[in-house]
Coordinates of C-alpha atoms in Angstrom, one line a residue:
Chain A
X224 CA 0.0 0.0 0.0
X225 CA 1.8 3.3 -0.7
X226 CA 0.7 5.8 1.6
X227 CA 0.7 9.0 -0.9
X228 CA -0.8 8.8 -4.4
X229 CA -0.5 12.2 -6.4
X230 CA -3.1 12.5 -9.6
X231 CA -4.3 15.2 -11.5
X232 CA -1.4 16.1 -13.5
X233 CA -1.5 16.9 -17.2
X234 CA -1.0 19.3 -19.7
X235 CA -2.5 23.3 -20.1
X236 CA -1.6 26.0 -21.5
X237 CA -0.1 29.4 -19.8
X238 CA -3.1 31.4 -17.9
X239 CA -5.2 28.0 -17.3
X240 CA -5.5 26.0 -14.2
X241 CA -5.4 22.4 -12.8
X242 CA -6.3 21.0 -9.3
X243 CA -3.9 18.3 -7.8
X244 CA -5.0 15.9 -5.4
X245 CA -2.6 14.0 -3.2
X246 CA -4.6 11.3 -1.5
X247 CA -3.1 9.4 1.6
X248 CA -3.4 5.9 3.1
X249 CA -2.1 4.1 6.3
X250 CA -1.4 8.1 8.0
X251 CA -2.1 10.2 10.9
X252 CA -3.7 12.5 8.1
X253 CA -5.8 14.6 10.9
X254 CA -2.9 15.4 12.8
X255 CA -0.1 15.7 10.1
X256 CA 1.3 18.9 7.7
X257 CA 1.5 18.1 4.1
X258 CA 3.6 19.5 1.9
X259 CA 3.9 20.1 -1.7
X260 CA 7.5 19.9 -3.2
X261 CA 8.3 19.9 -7.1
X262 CA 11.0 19.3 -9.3
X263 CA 11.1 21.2 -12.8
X264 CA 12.6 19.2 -15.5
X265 CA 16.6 18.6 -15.5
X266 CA 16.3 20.5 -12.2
X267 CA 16.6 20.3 -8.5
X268 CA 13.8 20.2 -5.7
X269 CA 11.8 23.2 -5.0
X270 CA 9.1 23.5 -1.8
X271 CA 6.1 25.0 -2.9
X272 CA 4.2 25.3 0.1
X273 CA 2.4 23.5 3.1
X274 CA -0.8 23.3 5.6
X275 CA -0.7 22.6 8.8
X276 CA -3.5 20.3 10.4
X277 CA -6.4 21.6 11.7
X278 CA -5.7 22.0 15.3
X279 CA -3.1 24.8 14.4
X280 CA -5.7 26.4 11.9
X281 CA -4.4 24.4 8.6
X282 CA -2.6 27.4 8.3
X283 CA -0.7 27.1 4.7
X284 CA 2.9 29.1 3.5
X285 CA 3.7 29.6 0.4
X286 CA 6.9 30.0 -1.9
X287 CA 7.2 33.4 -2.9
X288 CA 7.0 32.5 -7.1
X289 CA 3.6 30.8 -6.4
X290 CA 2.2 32.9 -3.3
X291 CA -1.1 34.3 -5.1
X292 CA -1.8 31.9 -7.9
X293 CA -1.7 28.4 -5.9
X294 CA -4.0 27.6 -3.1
X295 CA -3.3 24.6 -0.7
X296 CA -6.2 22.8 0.8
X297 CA -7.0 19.6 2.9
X298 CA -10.4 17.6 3.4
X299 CA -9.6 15.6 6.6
X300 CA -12.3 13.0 5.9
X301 CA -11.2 12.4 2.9
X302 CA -7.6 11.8 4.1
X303 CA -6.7 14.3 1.3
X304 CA -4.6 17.5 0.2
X305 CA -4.9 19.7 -2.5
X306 CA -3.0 21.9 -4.7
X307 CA -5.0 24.2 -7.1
X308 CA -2.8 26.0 -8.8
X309 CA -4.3 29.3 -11.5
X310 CA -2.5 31.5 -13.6
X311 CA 0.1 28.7 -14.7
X312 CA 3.1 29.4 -16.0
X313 CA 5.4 27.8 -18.3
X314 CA 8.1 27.8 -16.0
X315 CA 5.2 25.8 -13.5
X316 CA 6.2 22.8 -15.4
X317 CA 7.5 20.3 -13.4
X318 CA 6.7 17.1 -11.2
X319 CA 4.7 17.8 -8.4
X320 CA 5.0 15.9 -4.9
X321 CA 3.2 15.5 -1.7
X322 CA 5.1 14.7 1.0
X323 CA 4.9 14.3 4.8
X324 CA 7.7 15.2 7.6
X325 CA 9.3 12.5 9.9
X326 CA 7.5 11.5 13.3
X327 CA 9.3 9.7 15.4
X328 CA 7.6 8.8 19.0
X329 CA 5.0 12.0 18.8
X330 CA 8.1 14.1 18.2
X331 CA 7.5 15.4 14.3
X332 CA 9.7 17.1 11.5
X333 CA 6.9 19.0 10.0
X334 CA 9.1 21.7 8.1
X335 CA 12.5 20.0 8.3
X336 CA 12.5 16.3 7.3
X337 CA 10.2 14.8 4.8
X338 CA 9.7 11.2 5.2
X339 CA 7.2 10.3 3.2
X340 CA 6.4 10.9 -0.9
X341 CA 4.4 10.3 -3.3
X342 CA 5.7 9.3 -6.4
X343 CA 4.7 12.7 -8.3
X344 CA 2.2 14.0 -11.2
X345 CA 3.6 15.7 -13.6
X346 CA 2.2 19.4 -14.6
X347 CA 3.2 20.4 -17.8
X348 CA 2.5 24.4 -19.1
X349 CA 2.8 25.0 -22.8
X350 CA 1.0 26.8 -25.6
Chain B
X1028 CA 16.8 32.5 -0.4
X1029 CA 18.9 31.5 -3.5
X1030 CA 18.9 27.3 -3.9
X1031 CA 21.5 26.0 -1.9
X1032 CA 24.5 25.3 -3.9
X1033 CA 26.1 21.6 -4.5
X1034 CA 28.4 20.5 -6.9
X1035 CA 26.6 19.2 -10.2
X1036 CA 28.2 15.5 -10.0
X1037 CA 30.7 13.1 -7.4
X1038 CA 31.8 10.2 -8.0
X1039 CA 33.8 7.1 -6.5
X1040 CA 34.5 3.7 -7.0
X1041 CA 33.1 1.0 -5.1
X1042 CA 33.8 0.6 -1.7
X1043 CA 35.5 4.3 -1.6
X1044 CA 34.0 6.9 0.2
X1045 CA 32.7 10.5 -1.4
X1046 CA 31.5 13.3 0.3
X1047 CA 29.2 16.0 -1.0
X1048 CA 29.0 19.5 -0.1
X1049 CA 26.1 21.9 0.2
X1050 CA 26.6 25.6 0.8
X1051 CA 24.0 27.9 2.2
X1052 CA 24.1 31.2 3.9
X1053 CA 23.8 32.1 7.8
X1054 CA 20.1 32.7 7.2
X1055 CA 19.8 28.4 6.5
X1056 CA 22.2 26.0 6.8
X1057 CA 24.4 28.2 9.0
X1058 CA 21.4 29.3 11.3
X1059 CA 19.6 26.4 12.0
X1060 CA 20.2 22.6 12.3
X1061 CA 17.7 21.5 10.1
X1062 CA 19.5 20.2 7.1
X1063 CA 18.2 17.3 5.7
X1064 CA 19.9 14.8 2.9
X1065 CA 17.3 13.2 -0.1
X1066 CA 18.2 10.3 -2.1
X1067 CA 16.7 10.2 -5.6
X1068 CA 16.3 7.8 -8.3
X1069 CA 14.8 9.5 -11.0
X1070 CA 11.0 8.4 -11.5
X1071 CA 10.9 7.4 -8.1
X1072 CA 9.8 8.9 -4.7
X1073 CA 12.8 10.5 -3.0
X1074 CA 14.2 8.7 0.0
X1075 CA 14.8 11.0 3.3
X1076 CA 18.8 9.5 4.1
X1077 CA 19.9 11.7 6.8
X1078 CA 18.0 14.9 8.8
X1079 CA 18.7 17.1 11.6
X1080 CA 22.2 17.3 9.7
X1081 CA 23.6 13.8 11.0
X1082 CA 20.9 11.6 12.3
X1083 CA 19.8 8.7 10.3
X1084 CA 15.9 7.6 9.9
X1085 CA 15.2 4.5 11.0
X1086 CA 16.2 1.6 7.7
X1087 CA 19.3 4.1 6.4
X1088 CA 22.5 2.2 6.4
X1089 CA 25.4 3.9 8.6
X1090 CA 27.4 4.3 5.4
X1091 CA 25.2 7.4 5.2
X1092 CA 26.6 10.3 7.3
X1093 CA 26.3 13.9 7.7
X1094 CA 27.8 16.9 9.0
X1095 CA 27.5 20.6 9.3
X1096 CA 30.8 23.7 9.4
X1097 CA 29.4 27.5 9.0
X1098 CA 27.3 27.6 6.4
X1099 CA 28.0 24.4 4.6
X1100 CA 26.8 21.1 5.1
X1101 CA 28.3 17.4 3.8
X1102 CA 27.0 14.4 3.5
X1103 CA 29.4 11.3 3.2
X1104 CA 29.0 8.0 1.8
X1105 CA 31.0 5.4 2.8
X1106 CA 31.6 1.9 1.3
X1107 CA 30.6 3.4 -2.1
X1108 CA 27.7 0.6 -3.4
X1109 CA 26.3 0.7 -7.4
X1110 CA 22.8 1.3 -5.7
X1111 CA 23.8 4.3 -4.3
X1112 CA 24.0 6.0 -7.4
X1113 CA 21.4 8.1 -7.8
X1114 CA 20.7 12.1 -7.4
X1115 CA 21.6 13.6 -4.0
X1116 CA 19.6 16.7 -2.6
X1117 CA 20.0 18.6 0.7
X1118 CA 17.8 21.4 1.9
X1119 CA 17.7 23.5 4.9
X1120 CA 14.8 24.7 7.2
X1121 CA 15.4 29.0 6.8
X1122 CA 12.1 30.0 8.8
X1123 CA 11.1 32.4 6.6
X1124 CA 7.6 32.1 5.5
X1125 CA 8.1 32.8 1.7
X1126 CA 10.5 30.2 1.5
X1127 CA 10.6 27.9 4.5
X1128 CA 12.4 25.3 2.9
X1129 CA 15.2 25.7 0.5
X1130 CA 16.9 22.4 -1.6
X1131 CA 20.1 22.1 -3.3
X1132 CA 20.2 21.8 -7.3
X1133 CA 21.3 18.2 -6.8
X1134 CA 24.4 16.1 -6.8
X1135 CA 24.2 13.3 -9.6
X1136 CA 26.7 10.7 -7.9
X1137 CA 28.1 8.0 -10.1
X1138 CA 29.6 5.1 -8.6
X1139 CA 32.5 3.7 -11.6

């Protein structure tokens, strides 16, 4: 069972938009932060942004070159996190992750050390 | 914050050891200890290999180390095996809202 499953991916053209779902299995989902990492082609890792869990307000950040156009969400019973993302750009393009920090004995690495990933959906911007 | 800076490729011949570098700034890597190491076969999930700049998650052989001067961080593998080539990525907690996470651009490490 793998315990992150991206979808959603696919290809639009600059100034459209696309919704990312990152669906979860086997988790603490209610209690945990997700994260949304991607990876442009023939380049490196990039955070996007992240929500915290509802009991700290599922407050989200968000990297500067997206704050504005991409919108984080979570639907607890659903064990699920979103990504809508408007406005795309071309330089958008890239894989896009879900990933979870490490918890070790109740003591978690929200922001600092992601355990868990998905294996990615690819978002591809182009006219 | 820029990307943190690593050296495009490494390399080592098995059983050797190699060590890769990753340079921030005293706003991330030199600020806090929250650098983390990311194994990553391309197509495939990344793998978290080292975290809190030297401690290992539970599964990660000991081959994998890390460790952290001023504003750059290293991470050393030991006993160089051919499944341990892959892409190498660090990143750095910088606690700065707009960015609260920053990665290197990647080490591609080749094992001859």
């Amino acid at each position: 069972e793998v315990p992150l499953v991206e979808s959603g991916g696919g290809l639009v053209k600059p100034g459209e938009s696309l919704r990312l779902s990152c669906g979860t299995s086997g988790i603490n989902f209610n209690n945990a932060w997700m994260t949304w990492v991607r990876q442009a082609p023939g380049k490196g890792l990039e955070w996007v942004g992240r929500i915290k869990d509802r009991s700290q307000g599922a407050t989200v950040d968000y990297a500067a070159p997206v704050k504005g156009r991409f919108t984080i969400s979570r639907d607890d019973s659903k064990t699920s996190v979103y990504l809508q993302m408007n406005s795309l750009k071309t330089e958008d393009t890239a894989v896009y992750f879900c990933t979870i920090g490490l918890c070790i004995n109740n003591d978690c690495h929200w922001d600092d050390a992601f355990d868990i990933w998905g294996q990615g959906t690819m978002v591809t911007v182009s006219s | 914050q820029s990307a943190l800076t690593q050296p495009p490729s490494a390399s080592g011949s098995p059983g050797q050891s190699v060590t890769v570098s990753c340079t921030g700034t005293s706003s991330d890597v030199g600020h806090y200890n929250y650098v983390s190491w990311y194994q990553h076969h391309p197509g495939k999930a990344p793998r978290l290999i080292l975290y809190g700049v030297t401690e290992r998650p539970s599964g990660v052989p000991d081959r994998f180390s890390g460790s952290k001067s001023g504003n750059t961080a290293s991470l050393t593998v030991s006993g160089l095996q051919a499944e341990d080539e892959a892409d190498y990525y660090c990143a750095s907690y910088t606690g700065n809202i707009n960015n609260l996470v920053v990665f290197g651009g990647g080490t591609k490490l080749t094992v001859l």
